[in-house]
Short mmCIF file of N, CA and C in Angstrom, two decimals:
data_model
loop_
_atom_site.label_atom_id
_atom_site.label_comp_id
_atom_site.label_asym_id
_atom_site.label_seq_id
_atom_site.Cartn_x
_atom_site.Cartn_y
_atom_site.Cartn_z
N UNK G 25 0.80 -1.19 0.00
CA UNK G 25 0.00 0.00 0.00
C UNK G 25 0.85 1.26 0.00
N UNK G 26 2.23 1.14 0.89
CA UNK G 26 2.71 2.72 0.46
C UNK G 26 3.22 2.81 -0.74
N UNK G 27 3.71 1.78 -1.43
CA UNK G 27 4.20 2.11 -2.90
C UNK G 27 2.68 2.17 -3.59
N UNK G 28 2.03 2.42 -3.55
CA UNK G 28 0.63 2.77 -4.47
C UNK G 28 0.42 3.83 -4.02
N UNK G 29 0.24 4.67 -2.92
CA UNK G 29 -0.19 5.80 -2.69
C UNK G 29 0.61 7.05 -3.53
N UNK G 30 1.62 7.07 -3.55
CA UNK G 30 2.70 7.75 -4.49
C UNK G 30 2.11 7.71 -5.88
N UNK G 31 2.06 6.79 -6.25
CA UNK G 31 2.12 6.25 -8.10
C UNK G 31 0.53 7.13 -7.69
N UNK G 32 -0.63 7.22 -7.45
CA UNK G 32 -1.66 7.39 -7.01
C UNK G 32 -1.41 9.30 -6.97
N UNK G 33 -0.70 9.60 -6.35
CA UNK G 33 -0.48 10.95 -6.36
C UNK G 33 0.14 11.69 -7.64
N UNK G 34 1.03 10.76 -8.04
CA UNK G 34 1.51 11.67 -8.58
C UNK G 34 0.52 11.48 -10.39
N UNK G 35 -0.45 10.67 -10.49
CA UNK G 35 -1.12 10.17 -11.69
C UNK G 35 -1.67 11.54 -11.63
N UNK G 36 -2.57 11.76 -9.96
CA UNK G 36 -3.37 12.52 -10.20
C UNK G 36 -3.09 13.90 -10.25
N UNK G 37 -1.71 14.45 -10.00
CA UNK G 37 -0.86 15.40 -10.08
C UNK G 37 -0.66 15.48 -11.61
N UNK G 38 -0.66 14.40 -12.58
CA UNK G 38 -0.61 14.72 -14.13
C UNK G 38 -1.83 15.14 -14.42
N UNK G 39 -2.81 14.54 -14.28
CA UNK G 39 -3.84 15.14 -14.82
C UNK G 39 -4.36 16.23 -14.47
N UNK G 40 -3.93 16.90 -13.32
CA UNK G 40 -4.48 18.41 -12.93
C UNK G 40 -3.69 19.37 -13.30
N UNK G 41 -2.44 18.63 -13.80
CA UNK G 41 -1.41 19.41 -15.17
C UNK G 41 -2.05 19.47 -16.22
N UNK G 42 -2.52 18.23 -16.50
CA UNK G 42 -2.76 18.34 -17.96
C UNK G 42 -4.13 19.34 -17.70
N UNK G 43 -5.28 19.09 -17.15
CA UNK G 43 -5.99 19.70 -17.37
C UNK G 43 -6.12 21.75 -17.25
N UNK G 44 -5.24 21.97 -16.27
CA UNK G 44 -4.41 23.10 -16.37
C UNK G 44 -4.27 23.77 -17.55
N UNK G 45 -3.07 22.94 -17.99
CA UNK G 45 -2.15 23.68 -19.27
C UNK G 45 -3.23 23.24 -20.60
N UNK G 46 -4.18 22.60 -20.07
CA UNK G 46 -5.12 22.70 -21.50
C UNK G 46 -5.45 23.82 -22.35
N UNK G 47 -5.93 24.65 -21.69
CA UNK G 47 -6.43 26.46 -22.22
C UNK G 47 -4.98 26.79 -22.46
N UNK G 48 -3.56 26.73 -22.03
CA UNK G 48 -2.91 27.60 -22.57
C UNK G 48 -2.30 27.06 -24.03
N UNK G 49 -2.44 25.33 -23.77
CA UNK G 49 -1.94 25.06 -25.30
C UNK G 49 -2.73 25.46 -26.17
N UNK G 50 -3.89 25.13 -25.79
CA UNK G 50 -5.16 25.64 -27.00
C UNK G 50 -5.05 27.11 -28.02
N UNK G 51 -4.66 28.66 -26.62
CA UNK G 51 -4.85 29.54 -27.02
C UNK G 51 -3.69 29.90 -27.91
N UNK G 52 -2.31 28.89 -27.68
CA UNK G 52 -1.06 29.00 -28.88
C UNK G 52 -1.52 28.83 -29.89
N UNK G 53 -2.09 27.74 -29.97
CA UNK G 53 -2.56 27.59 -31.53
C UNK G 53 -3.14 28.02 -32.19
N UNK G 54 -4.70 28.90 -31.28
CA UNK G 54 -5.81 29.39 -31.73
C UNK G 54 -5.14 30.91 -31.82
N UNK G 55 -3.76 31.17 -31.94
CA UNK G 55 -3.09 32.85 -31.93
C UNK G 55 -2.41 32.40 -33.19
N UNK G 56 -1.36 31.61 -33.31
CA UNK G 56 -1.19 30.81 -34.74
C UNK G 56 -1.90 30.87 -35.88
N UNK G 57 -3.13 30.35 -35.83
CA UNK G 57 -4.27 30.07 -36.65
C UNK G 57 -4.68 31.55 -37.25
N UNK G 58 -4.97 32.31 -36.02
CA UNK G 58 -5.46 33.69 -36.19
C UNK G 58 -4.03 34.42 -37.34
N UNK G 59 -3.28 34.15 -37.04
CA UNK G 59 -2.00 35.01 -38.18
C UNK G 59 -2.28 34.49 -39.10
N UNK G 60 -2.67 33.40 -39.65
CA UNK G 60 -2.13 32.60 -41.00
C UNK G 60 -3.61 33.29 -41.51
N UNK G 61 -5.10 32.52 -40.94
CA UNK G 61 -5.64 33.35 -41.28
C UNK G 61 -5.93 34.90 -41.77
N UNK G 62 -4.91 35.73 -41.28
CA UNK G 62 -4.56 36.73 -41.55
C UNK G 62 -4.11 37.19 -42.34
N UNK G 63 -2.54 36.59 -42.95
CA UNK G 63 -1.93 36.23 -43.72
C UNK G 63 -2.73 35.84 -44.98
N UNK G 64 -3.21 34.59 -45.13
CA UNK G 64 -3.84 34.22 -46.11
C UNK G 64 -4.81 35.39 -46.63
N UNK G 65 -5.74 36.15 -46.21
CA UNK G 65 -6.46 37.18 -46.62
C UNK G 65 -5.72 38.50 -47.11
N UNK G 66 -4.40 38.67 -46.97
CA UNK G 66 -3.45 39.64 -46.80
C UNK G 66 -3.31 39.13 -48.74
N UNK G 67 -2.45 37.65 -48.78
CA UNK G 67 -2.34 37.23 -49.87
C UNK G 67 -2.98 36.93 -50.91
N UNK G 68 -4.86 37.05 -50.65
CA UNK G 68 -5.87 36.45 -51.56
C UNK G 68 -6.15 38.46 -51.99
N UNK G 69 -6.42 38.97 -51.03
CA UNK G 69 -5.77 40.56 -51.74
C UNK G 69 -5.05 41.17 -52.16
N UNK G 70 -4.13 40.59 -52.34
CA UNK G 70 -2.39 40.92 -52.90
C UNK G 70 -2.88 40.34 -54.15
N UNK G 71 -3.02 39.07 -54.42
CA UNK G 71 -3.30 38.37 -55.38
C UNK G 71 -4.88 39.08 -56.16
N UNK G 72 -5.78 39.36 -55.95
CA UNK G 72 -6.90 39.88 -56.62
C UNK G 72 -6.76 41.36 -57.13
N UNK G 73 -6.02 42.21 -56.66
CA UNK G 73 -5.04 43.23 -56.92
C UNK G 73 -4.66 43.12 -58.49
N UNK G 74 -3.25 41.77 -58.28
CA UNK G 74 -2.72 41.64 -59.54
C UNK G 74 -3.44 41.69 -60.10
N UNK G 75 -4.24 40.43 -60.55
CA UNK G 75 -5.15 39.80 -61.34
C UNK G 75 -6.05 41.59 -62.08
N UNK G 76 -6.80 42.03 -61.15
CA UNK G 76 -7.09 43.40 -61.72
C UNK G 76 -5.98 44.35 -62.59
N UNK G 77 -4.70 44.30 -62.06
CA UNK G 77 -3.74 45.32 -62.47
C UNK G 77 -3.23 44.18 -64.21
N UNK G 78 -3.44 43.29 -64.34
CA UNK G 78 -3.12 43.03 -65.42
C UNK G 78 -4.00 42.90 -66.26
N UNK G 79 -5.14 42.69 -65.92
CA UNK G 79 -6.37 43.04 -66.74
C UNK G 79 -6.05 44.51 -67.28
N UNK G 80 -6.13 45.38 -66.46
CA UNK G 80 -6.02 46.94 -67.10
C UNK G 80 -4.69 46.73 -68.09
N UNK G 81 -4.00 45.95 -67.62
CA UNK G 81 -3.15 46.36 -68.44
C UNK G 81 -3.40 46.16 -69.68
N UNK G 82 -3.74 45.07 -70.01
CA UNK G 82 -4.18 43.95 -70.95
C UNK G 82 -5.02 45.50 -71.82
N UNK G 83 -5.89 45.89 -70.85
CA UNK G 83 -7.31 46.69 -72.01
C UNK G 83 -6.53 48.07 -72.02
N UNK G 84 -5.12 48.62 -71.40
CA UNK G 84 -4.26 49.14 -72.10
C UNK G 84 -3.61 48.96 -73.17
N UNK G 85 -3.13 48.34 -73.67
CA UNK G 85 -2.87 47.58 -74.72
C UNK G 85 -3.42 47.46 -75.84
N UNK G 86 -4.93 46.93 -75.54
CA UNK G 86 -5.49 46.95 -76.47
C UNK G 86 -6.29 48.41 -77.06
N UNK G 87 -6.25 49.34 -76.33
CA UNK G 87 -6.78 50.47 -76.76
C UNK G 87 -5.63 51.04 -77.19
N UNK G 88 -4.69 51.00 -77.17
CA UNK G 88 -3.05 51.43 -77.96
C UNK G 88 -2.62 52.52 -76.95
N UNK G 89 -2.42 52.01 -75.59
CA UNK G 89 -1.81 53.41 -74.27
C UNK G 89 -0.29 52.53 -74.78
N UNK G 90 -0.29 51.42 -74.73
CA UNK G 90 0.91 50.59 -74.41
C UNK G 90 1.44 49.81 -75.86
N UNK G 91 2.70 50.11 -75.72
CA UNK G 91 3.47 49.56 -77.30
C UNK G 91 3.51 47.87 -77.02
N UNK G 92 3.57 47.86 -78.00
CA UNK G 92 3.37 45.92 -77.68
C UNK G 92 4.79 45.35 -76.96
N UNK G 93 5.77 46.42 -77.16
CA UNK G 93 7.45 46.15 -76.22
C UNK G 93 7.14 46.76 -74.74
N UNK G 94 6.29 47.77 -74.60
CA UNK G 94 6.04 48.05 -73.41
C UNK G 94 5.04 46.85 -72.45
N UNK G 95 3.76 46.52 -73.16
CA UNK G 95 2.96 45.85 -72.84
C UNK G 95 3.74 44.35 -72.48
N UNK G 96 4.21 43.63 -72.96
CA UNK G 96 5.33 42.57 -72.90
C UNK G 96 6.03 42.31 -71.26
N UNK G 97 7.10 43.58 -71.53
CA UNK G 97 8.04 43.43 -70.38
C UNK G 97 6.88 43.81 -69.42
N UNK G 98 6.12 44.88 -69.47
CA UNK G 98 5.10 44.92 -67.64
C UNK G 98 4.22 43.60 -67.34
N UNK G 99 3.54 42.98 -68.66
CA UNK G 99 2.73 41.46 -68.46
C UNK G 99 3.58 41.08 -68.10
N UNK G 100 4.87 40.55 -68.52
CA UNK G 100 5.84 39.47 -67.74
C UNK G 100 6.29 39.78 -66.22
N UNK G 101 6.79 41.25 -65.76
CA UNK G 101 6.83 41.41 -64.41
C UNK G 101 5.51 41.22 -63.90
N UNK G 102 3.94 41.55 -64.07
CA UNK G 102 3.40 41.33 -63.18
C UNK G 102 2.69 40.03 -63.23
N UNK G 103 2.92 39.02 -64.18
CA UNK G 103 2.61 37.89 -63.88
C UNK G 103 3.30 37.34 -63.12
N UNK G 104 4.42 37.41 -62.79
CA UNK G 104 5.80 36.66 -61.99
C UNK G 104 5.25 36.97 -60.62
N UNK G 105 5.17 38.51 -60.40
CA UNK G 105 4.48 38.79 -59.09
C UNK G 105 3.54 37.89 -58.76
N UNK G 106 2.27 37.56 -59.98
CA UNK G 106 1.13 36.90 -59.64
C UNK G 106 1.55 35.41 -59.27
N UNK G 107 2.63 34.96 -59.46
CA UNK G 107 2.90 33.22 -59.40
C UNK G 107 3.38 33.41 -58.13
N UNK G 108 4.62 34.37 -57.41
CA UNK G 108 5.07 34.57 -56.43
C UNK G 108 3.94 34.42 -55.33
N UNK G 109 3.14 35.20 -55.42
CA UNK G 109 1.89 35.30 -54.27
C UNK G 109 1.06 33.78 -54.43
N UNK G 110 0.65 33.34 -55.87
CA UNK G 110 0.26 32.29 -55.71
C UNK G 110 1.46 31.04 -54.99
N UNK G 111 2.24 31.13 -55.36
CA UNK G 111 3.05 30.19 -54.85
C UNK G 111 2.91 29.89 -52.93
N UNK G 112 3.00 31.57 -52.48
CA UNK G 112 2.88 31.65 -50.87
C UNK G 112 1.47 31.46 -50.68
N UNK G 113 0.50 31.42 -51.47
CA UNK G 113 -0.54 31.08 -50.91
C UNK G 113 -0.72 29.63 -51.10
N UNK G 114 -0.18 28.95 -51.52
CA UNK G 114 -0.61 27.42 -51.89
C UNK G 114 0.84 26.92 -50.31
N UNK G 115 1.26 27.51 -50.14
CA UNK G 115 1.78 27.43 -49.46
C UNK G 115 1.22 27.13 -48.05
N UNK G 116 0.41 28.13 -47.78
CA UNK G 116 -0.43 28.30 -46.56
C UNK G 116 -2.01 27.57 -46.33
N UNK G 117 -2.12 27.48 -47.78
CA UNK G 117 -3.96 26.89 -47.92
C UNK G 117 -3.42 26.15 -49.28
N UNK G 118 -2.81 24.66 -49.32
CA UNK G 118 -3.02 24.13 -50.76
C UNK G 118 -4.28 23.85 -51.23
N UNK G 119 -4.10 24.09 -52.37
CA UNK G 119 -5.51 23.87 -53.64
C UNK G 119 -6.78 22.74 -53.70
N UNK G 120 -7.44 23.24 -53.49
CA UNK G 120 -8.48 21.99 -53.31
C UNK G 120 -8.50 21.44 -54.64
N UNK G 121 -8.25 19.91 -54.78
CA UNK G 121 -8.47 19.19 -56.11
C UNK G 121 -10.10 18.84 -56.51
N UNK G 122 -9.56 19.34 -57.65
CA UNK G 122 -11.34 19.43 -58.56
C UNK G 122 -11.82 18.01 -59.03
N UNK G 123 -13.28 18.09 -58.71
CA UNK G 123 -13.92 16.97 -59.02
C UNK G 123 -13.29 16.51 -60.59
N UNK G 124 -13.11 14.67 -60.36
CA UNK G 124 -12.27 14.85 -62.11
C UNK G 124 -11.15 15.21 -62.44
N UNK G 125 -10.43 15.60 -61.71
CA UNK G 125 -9.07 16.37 -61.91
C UNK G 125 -8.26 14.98 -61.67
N UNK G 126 -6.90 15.02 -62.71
CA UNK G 126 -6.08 14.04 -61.68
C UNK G 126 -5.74 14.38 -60.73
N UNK G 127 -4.63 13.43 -59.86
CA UNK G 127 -3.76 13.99 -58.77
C UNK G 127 -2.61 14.74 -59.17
N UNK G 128 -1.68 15.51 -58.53
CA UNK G 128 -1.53 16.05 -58.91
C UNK G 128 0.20 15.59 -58.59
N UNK G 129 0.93 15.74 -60.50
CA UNK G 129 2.50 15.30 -60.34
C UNK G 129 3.25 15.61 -58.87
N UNK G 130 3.57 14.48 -58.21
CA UNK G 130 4.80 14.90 -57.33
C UNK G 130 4.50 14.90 -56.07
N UNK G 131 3.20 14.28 -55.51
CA UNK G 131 2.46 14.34 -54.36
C UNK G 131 2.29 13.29 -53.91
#
């Protein structure tokens, strides 16, 4: 009986740890979560931005603001931008695969 009373204490000494430090692990993660979430909306507006800014560009272009050497080199910088942001966002939230779609090379 005295070697059980110990093992007995100290079990129940873990679990009033564990149940303790429950709320503080929780709120790490749920502060975590909150940035990325953050983040991610930071990047889906960064990204909808582009997408607009090369459209204009595009109907620059075609109304003749932009020489087809001008139009060129700015489409190519701001598509690069647009892969960059896509890249960090697949990063943070990968792509949901489409009904029908294969899988996808390399996964």
């Amino acid at each position: 009986m005295t070697i059980l009373s110990p093992l007995i204490v100290i079990a129940i000494l873990l679990v009033v740890v564990w149940f303790v430090g429950q709320p503080l692990r929780s709120s790490v993660a749920d502060e975590a979560d909150r940035r990325d979430e953050g983040r991610i909306a930071d990047l889906r507006a960064a990204r909808d931005a582009k997408y607009r800014q090369i459209r204009d560009l595009e109907m620059d272009q075609r109304t003749g603001k932009l020489s087809d050497e001008e139009w060129r080199g700015l489409d190519r910088e701001l598509r690069a931008e647009a892969v960059e942001l896509l890249n960090e966002l697949d990063q943070l939230v990968p792509p949901e695969p489409q009904e029908g779609a294969a899988e996808p090379i390399g996964r």
